[in-house]
CSV table of C-alpha atoms and ligand atoms in Angstrom, one decimal:
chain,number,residue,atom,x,y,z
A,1,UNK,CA,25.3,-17.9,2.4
A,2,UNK,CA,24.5,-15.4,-0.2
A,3,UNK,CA,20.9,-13.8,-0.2
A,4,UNK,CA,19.2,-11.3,-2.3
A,5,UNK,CA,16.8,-9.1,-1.9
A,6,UNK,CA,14.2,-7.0,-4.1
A,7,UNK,CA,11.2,-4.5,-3.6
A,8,UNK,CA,8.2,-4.8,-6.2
A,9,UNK,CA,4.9,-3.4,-6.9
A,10,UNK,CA,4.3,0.4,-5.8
A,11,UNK,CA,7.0,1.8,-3.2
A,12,UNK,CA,6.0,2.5,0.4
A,13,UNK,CA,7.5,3.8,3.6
A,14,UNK,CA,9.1,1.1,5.7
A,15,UNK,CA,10.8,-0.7,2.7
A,16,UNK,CA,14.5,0.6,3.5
A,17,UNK,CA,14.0,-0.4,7.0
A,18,UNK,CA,13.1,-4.4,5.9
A,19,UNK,CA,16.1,-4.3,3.8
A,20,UNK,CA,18.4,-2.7,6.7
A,21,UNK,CA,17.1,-5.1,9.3
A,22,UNK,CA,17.2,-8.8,7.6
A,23,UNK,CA,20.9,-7.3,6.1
A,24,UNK,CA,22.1,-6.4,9.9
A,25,UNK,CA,20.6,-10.3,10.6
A,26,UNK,CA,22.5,-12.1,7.6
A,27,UNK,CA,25.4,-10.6,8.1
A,28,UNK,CA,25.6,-11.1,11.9
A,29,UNK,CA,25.3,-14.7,10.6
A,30,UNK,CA,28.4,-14.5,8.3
A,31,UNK,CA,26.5,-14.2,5.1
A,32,UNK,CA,26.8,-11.8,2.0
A,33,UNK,CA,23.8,-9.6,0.5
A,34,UNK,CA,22.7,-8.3,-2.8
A,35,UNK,CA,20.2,-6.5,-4.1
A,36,UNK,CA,18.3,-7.0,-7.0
A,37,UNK,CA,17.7,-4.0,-8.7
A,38,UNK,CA,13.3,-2.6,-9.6
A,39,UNK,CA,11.7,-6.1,-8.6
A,40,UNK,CA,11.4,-9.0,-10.4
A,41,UNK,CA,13.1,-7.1,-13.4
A,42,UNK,CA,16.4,-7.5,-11.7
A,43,UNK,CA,15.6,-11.1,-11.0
A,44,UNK,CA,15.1,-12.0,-14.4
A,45,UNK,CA,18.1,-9.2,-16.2
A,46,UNK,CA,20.4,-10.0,-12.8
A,47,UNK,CA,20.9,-6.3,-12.2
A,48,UNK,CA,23.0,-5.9,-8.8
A,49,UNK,CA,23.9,-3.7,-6.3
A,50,UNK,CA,25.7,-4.7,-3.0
A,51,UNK,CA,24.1,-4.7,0.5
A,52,UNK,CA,26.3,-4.1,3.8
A,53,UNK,CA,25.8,-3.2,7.3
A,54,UNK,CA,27.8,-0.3,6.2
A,55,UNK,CA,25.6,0.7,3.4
A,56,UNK,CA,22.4,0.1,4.5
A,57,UNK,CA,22.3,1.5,8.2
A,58,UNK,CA,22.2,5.3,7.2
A,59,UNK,CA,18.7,4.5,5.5
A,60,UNK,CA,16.9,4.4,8.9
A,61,UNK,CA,14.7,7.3,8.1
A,62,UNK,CA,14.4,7.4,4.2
A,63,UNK,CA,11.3,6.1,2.1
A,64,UNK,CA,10.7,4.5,-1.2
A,65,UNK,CA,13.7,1.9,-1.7
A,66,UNK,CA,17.8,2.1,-2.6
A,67,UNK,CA,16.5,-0.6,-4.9
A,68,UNK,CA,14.5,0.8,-6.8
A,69,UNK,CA,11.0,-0.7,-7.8
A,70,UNK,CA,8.9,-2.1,-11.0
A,71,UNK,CA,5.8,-3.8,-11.7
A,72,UNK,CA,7.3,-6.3,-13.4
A,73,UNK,CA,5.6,-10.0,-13.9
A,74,UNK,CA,7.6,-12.7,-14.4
A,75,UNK,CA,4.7,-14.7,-14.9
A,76,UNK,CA,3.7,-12.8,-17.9
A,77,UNK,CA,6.4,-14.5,-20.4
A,78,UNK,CA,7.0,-18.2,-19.1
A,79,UNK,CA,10.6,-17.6,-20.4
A,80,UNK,CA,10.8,-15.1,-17.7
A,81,UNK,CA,10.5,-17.1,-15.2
A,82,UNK,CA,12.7,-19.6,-16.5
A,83,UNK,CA,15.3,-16.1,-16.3
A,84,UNK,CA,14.9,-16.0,-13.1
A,85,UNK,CA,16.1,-19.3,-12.3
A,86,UNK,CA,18.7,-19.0,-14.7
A,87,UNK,CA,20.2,-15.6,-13.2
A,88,UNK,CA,19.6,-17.1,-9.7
A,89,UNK,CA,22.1,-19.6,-10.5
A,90,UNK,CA,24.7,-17.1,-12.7
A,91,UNK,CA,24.7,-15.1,-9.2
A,92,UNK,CA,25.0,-17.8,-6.9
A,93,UNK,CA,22.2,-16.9,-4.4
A,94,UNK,CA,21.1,-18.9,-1.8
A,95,UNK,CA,17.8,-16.9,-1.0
A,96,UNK,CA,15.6,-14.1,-1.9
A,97,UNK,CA,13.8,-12.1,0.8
A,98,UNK,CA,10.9,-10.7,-1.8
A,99,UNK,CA,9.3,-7.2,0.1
A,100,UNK,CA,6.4,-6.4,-1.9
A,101,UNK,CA,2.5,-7.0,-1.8
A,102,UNK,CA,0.3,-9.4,-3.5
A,103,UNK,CA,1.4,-9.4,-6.6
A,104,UNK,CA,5.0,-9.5,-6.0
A,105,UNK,CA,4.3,-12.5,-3.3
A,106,UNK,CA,2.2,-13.8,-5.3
A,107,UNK,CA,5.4,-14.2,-8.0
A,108,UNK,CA,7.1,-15.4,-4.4
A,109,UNK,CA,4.4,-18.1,-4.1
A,110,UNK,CA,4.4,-19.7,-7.3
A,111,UNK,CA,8.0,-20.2,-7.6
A,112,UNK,CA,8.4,-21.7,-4.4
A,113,UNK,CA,5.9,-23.9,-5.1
A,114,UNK,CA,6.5,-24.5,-8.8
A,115,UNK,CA,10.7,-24.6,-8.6
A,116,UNK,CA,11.4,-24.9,-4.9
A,117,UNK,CA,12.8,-21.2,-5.2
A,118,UNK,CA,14.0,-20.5,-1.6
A,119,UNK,CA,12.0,-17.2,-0.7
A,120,UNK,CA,11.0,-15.2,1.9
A,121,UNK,CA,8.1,-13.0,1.4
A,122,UNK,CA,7.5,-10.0,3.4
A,123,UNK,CA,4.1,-8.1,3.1
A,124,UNK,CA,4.0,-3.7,2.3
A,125,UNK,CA,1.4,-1.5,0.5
A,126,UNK,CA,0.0,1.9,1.9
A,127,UNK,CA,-3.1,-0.4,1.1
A,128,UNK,CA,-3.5,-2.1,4.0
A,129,UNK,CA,-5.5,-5.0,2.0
A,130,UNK,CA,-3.0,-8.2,2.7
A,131,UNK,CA,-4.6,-11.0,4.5
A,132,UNK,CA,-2.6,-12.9,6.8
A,133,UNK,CA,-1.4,-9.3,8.4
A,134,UNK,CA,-3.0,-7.4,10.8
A,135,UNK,CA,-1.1,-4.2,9.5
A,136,UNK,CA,0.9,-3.4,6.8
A,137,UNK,CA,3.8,-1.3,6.9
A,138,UNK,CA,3.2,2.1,5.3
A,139,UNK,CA,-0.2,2.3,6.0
A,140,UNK,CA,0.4,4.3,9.4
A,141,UNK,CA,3.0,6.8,7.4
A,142,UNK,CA,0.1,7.2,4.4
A,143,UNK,CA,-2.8,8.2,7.1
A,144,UNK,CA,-0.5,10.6,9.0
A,145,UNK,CA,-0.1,12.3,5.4
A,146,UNK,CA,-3.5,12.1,4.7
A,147,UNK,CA,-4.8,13.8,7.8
A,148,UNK,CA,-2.1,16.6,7.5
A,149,UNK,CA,-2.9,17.2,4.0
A,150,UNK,CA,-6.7,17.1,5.6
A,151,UNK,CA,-5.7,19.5,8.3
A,152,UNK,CA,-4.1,21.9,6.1
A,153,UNK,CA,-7.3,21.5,3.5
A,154,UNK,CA,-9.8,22.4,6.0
A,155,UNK,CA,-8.2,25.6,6.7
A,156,UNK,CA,-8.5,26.8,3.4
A,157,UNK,CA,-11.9,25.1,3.1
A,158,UNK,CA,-13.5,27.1,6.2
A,159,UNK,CA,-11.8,30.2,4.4
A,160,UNK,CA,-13.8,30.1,1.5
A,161,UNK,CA,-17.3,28.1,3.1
A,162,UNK,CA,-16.2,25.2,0.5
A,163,UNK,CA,-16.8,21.7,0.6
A,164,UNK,CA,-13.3,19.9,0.1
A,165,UNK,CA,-13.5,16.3,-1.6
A,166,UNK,CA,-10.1,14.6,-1.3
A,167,UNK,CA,-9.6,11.5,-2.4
A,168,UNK,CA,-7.5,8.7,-1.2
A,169,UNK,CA,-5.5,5.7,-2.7
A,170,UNK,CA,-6.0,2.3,-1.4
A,171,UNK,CA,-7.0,0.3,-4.9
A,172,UNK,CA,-10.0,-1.5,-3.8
A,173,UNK,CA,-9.7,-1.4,-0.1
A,174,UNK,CA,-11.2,0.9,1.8
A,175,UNK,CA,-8.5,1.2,4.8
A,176,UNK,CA,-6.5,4.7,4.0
A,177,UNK,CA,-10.0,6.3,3.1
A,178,UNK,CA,-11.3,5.5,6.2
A,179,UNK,CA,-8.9,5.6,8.8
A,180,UNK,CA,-8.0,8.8,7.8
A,181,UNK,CA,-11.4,10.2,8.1
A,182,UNK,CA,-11.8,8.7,11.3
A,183,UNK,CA,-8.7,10.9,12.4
A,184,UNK,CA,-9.4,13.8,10.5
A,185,UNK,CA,-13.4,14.2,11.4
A,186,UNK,CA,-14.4,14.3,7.9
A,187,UNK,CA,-18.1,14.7,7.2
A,188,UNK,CA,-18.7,11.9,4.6
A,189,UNK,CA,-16.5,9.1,3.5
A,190,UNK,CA,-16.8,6.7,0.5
A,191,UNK,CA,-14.9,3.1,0.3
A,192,UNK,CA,-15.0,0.9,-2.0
A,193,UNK,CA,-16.6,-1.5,0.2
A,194,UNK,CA,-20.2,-0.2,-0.2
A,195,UNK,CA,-21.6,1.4,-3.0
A,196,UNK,CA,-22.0,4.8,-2.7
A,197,UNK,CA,-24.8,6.6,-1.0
A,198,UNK,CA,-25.1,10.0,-2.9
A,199,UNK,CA,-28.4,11.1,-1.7
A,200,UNK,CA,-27.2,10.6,1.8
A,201,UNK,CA,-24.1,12.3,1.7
A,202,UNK,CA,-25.6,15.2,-0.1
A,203,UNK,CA,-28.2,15.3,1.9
A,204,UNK,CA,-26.2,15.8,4.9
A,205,UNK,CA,-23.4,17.7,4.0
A,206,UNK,CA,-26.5,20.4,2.9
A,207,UNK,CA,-27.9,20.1,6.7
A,208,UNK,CA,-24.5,20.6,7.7
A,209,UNK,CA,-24.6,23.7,6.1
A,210,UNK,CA,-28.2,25.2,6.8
A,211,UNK,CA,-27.2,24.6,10.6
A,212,UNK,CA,-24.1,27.2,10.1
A,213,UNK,CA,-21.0,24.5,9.2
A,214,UNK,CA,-19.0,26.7,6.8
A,215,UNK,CA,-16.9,24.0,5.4
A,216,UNK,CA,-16.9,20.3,4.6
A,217,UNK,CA,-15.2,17.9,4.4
A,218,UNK,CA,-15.4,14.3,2.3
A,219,UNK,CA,-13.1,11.3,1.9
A,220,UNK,CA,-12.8,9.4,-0.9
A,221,UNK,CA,-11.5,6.0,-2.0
A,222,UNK,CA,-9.7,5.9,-5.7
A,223,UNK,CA,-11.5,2.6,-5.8
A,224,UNK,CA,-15.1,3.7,-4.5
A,225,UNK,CA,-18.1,2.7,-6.1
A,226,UNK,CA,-20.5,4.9,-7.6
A,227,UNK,CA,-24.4,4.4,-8.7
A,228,UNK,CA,-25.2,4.4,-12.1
A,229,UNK,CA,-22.5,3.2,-13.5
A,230,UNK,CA,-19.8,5.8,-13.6
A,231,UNK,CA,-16.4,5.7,-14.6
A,232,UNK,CA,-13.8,6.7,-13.1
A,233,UNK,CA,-10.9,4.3,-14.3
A,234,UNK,CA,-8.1,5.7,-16.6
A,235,UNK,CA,-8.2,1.9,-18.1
A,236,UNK,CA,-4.0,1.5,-18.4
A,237,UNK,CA,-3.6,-1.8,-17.5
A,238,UNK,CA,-0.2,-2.8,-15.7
A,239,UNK,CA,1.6,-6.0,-15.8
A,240,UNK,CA,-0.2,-8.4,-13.7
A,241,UNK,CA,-3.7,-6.5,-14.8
A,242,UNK,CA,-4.7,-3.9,-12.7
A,243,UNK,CA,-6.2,-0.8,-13.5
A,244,UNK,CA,-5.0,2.3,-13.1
A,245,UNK,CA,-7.4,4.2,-10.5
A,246,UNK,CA,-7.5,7.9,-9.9
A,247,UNK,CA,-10.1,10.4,-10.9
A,248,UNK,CA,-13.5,10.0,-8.6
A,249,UNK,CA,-13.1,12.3,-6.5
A,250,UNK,CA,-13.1,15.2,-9.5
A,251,UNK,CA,-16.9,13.5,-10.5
A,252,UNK,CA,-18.2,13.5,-6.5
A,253,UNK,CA,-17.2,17.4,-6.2
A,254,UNK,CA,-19.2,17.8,-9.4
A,255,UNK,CA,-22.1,16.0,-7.9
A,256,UNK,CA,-22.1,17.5,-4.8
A,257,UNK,CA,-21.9,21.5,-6.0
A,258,UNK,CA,-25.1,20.7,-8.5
A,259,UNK,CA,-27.4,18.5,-5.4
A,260,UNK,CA,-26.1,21.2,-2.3
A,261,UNK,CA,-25.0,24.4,-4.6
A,262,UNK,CA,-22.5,25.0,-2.3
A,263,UNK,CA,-19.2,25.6,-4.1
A,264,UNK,CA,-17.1,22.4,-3.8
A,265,UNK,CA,-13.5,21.5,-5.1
A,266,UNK,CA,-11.3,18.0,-5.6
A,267,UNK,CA,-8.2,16.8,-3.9
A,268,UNK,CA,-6.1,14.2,-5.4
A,269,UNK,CA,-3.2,13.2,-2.8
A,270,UNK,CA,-1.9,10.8,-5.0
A,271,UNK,CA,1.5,9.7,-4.6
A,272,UNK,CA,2.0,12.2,-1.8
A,273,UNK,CA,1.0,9.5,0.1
A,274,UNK,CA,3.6,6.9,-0.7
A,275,UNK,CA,6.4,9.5,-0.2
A,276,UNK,CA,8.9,11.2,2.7
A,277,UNK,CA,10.6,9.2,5.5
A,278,UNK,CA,8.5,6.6,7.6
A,279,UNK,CA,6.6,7.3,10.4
A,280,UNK,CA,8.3,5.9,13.5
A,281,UNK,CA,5.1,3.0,13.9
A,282,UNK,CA,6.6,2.2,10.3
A,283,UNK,CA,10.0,2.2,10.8
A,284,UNK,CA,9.4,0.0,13.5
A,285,UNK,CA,6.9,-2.6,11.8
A,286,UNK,CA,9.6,-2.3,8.8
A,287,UNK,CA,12.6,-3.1,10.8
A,288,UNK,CA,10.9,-5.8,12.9
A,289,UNK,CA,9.7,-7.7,10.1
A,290,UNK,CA,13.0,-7.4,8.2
A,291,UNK,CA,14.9,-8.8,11.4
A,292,UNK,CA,12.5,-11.9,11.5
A,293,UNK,CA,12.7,-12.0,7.5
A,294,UNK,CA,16.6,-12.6,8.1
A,295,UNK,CA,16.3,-14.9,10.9
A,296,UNK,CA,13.9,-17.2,8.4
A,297,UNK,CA,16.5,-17.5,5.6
A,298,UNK,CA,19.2,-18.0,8.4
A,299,UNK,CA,17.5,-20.9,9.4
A,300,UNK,CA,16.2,-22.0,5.4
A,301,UNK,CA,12.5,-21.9,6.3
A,302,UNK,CA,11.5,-21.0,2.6
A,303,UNK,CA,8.1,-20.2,1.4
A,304,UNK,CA,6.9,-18.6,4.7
A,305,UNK,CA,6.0,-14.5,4.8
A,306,UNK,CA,6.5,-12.5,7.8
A,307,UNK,CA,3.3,-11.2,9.7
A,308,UNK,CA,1.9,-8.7,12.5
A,309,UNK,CA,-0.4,-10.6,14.5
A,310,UNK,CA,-1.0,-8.6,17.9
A,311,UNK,CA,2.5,-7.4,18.9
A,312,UNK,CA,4.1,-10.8,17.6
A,313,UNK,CA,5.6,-11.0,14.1
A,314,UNK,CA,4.9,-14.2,12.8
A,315,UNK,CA,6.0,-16.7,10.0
A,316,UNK,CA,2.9,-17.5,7.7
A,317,UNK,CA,3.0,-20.1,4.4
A,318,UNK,CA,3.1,-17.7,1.7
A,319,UNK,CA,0.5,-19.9,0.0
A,320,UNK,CA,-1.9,-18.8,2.8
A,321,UNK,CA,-1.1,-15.5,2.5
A,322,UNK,CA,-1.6,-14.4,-1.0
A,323,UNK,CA,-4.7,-13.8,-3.5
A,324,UNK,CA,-7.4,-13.1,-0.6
A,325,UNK,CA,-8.1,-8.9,-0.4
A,326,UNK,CA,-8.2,-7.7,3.5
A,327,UNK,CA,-10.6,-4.9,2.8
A,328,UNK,CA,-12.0,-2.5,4.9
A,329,UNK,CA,-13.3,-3.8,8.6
A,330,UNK,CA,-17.5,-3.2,8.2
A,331,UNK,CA,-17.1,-3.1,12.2
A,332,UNK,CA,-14.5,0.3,11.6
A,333,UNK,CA,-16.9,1.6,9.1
A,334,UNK,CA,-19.9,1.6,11.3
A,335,UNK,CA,-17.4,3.4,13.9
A,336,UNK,CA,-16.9,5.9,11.6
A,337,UNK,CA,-20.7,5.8,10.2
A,338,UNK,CA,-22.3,7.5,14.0
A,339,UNK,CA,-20.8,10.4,12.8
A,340,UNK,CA,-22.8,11.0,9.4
A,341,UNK,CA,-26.2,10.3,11.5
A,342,UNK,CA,-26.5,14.1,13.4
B,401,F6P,O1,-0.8,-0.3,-4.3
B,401,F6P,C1,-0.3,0.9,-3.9
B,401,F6P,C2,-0.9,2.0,-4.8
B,401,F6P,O2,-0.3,3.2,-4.3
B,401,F6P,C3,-2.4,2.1,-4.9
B,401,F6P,O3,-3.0,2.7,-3.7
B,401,F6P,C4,-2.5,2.9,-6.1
B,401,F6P,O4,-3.8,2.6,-6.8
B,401,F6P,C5,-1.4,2.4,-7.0
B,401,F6P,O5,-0.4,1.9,-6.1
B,401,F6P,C6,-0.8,3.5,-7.8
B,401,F6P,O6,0.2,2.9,-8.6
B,401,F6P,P1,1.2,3.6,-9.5
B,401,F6P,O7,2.3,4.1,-8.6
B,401,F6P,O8,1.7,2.6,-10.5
B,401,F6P,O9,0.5,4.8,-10.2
């Protein structure tokens, strides 16, 4: 049994540790692994790299991938896909394990269903916005960053009585955003879940301050949603047509300094937030999921994606997985919400 593997879409803490799990799996099994080098771009080129026991146990604690990543659509040139099957067959793989997020399963998906490809789908993105998952892997490495970054922020906010506005990724969920918030007792948060509320954030980050706060603190989603029709996309579209995000939190500092007149300044985190080692919860998720991953190919049970649900990982139909966004729990929101009342 030969399998491959690749990683598409943005990296994420946890990947390595998919990849080093379903490898230690196959192998126990007898079988061989390759990888497939930047997503679905080594799929369809058939750029290789091996995968041992030997090789792949020293990445325990490393982020992104050894495999490099890409955005790469298959779907986008129908004789890409037709590559794919072709190279599949040139390197004499009996399975894919495809770690990426919806895009990349979504790829998964239609080849499974439109070729039979034997796949094996495994769900990641600091996003946290896969249905079918209770948690994502990289999501708990991306909030420990955030809330260090936020830690460190405040300091130098209270220093100079500023208002900090940092904003988050998370595309159009608003999971990172909030969750980090929560943990770092921020004083306003914006998701992309619910338009913005600039009169009430302004409004309160200005009592804040009349009743002696010195600093502030406010969260914000790439993806949030402002009134009046702002803008705050770059408008680069990638391969399977997503905008590039980034940028809003540079337009709420604005708007907050001119409503409050208390001097305010923008964070971006960026891709600080996909980078370092895994968090141990991540290592973990990463690791558990790859092991299950392995044990699905072992036993040809194609077309299914590995899931948390509870403490259980579980195989889901990749077809019931993909092209639904988990955003933001309202119920989390509200949570967070009783501390923006007083
Ligand atoms: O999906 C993961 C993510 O990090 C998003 O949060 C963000 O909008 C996007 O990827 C950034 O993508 P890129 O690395 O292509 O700039």
């Amino acid at each position: 049994m030969k399998v491959a593997f690749l990683t598409g879409g943005g990296d994420c803490p946890g990947l390595n540790q998919v990849i080093r799990g379903a490898v230690r799996v196959i192998s126990n099994a007898g079988g061989e692994c390759i990888g497939l080098v930047e997503g679905w771009r080594g799929a369809i080129q058939g750029n290789t790299m091996p995968l041992t026991i030997e090789n792949t146990d020293p990445i325990i604690d490393e982020g992104g991938t050894i495999l490099g990543s890409s955005r790469t659509n298959p779907y986008k040139k129908p004789e890409d896909v037709l590559k794919v099957i072709e190279t599949r067959k040139r390197l004499g793989y009996d399975a894919l394990i495809a770690i990426g997020g919806d895009d990349t399963l979504g790829v998964a998906r239609k080849l499974f269903e439109e070729h039979n490809f034997p796949v094996i789908g495994c769900p990641k993105t600091i996003d946290n916005d896969l249905s079918s998952t209770d948690v994502t892997f990289g999501f708990d490495t991306a909030i420990n960053i955030v809330t260090e970054a936020i830690d460190r922020i405040r300091t130098t906010a209270k220093s100079h009585r500023r208002i900090l506005v940092v904003e988050t990724m998370g595309r159009h969920a608003g999971w990172i955003a909030c969750y980090s918030a929560i943990a770092s007792g921020a004083d306003y948060v914006l998701v992309p879940e619910e338009k913005a509320n600039i009169d009430e954030m302004c409004d309160l980050l200005a009592k804040r301050r009349a009743a002696g706060k010195k600093f502030g603190i406010v969260v914000v989603s790439e993806g949030a949603e402002l009134p009046e029709g702002m803008v705050t996309q770059h408008g680069k579209l990638d391969d399977f047509g997503h905008v590039q995000l980034g940028g809003i939190g540079e337009t709420i500092a604005k708007i907050i300094e001119e409503r409050t007149k208390i001097e305010t300044r923008a964070v971006i985190l960026g891709h600080l937030q996909r980078g370092g080692s895994p968090s141990a919860a991540d290592r973990i998720l990463g690791t558990r999921f790859g092991v299950h991953a392995g044990r699905l190919v072992v036993a040809k049970d194609f077309g299914k994606m590995v899931a948390l649900r509870g403490t259980e990982i579980v195989a889901v139909k990749l077809a019931d997985a993909v092209g639904t966004l988990r955003t933001l729990d309202l119920g989390v929101l509200a949570e967070t919400k009783e501390f923006f009342k007083s």
